[in-house]
Tab-separated table of C-alpha atoms in Angstrom:
chain	number	residue	atom	x	y	z
A	21	MET	CA	-8.710	7.923	-10.178
A	22	SER	CA	-5.697	6.533	-12.023
A	23	PRO	CA	-3.129	4.280	-10.388
A	24	THR	CA	-0.287	5.971	-8.533
A	25	PHE	CA	2.148	3.117	-9.135
A	26	PHE	CA	2.708	1.136	-12.334
A	27	ASP	CA	4.673	-1.988	-13.247
A	28	LEU	CA	8.402	-1.208	-13.516
A	29	ASP	CA	8.163	1.818	-11.186
A	30	TYR	CA	10.535	1.772	-8.223
A	31	VAL	CA	9.613	2.564	-4.642
A	32	LEU	CA	11.646	2.918	-1.484
A	33	SER	CA	9.893	1.873	1.689
A	34	MET	CA	11.142	2.332	5.231
A	35	CYS	CA	10.161	0.552	8.407
A	36	TRP	CA	11.089	2.025	11.763
A	37	PRO	CA	10.601	0.342	15.148
A	38	ASN	CA	7.257	1.250	16.731
A	39	ILE	CA	6.153	3.223	13.664
A	40	ASN	CA	2.714	4.807	13.874
A	41	TYR	CA	1.005	4.552	10.512
A	42	LYS	CA	-1.542	7.258	9.654
A	43	LEU	CA	-4.575	7.511	7.407
A	44	GLY	CA	-3.445	8.126	3.857
A	45	ASP	CA	-0.011	6.527	4.276
A	46	VAL	CA	1.050	4.429	1.297
A	47	VAL	CA	2.442	1.130	2.542
A	48	LEU	CA	4.152	-1.963	1.198
A	49	VAL	CA	2.332	-5.054	2.449
A	50	GLU	CA	2.952	-8.799	2.393
A	51	HIS	CA	-0.626	-9.997	1.897
A	52	PRO	CA	-1.375	-13.686	2.595
A	53	LYS	CA	-3.399	-14.081	-0.633
A	54	TYR	CA	-2.111	-11.368	-3.010
A	55	GLY	CA	1.589	-11.365	-2.107
A	56	ARG	CA	3.556	-8.124	-2.007
A	57	ILE	CA	1.304	-5.152	-2.792
A	58	ILE	CA	1.273	-1.373	-2.394
A	59	LYS	CA	-1.892	0.183	-0.966
A	60	ARG	CA	-3.082	3.250	0.937
A	61	ILE	CA	-4.320	3.091	4.551
A	62	CYS	CA	-7.996	4.101	4.564
A	63	HIS	CA	-8.991	3.033	8.100
A	64	ILE	CA	-7.151	2.277	11.327
A	65	GLY	CA	-8.809	-0.368	13.473
A	66	LEU	CA	-8.266	-1.733	16.930
A	67	HIS	CA	-5.244	-3.815	17.930
A	68	ASN	CA	-2.937	-2.510	15.168
A	69	THR	CA	-5.145	-3.539	12.248
A	70	TYR	CA	-5.702	-1.567	9.057
A	71	LEU	CA	-8.001	-1.420	6.053
A	72	LEU	CA	-6.272	-0.650	2.781
A	73	SER	CA	-7.459	0.678	-0.557
A	74	GLY	CA	-6.004	1.211	-3.992
A	75	ASP	CA	-6.040	4.477	-5.899
A	76	HIS	CA	-7.636	3.015	-9.035
A	77	VAL	CA	-11.314	2.107	-9.374
A	78	SER	CA	-10.445	-1.424	-10.566
A	79	SER	CA	-8.043	-2.055	-7.673
A	80	THR	CA	-8.666	-4.997	-5.361
A	81	SER	CA	-11.389	-3.889	-2.961
A	82	THR	CA	-10.928	-3.169	0.724
A	83	LYS	CA	-13.413	-5.968	1.440
A	84	GLU	CA	-11.375	-8.492	-0.582
A	85	LEU	CA	-8.143	-7.450	1.152
A	86	GLY	CA	-9.684	-7.694	4.614
A	87	LEU	CA	-8.120	-6.462	7.838
A	88	ILE	CA	-4.348	-6.216	7.661
A	89	LYS	CA	-2.232	-6.746	10.771
A	90	GLN	CA	0.636	-4.350	11.384
A	91	GLY	CA	3.006	-7.323	11.182
A	92	ASN	CA	2.103	-7.711	7.486
A	93	ILE	CA	3.113	-4.126	6.706
A	94	LEU	CA	6.707	-4.104	5.476
A	95	GLY	CA	7.059	-0.316	5.527
A	96	ARG	CA	5.813	3.112	4.485
A	97	VAL	CA	6.578	4.177	0.915
A	98	VAL	CA	8.851	7.207	1.171
A	99	PHE	CA	10.123	7.596	-2.405
A	100	HIS	CA	8.739	6.791	-5.851
A	101	ILE	CA	10.608	6.729	-9.176
A	102	LYS	CA	8.283	6.614	-12.172
A	103	GLN	CA	9.369	4.876	-15.341
A	104	PRO	CA	8.937	6.953	-18.517
A	105	ARG	CA	5.538	6.477	-20.133
A	106	TYR	CA	5.582	6.707	-23.900
A	107	LYS	CA	2.489	7.522	-25.904
A	108	ASN	CA	2.104	6.278	-29.473
């Protein structure tokens, strides 16, 4: 599967108080090792923890990312503006 987001794309993310994230939500995360990343929720664990995955086969693995606490999620991606992609 190809990536959903590319360098130079823009996203708008929103964070509401007491938000309930769902499977499949695309979220903006402040990861302790990888910094600010965009991933998809693939599993919801106990105590407001989540497993995340990327849409591309070469994306950082769920195992490498580890469990993500809800406090590290900055918001749900609600809008995506793609930059033009030119083919030679």
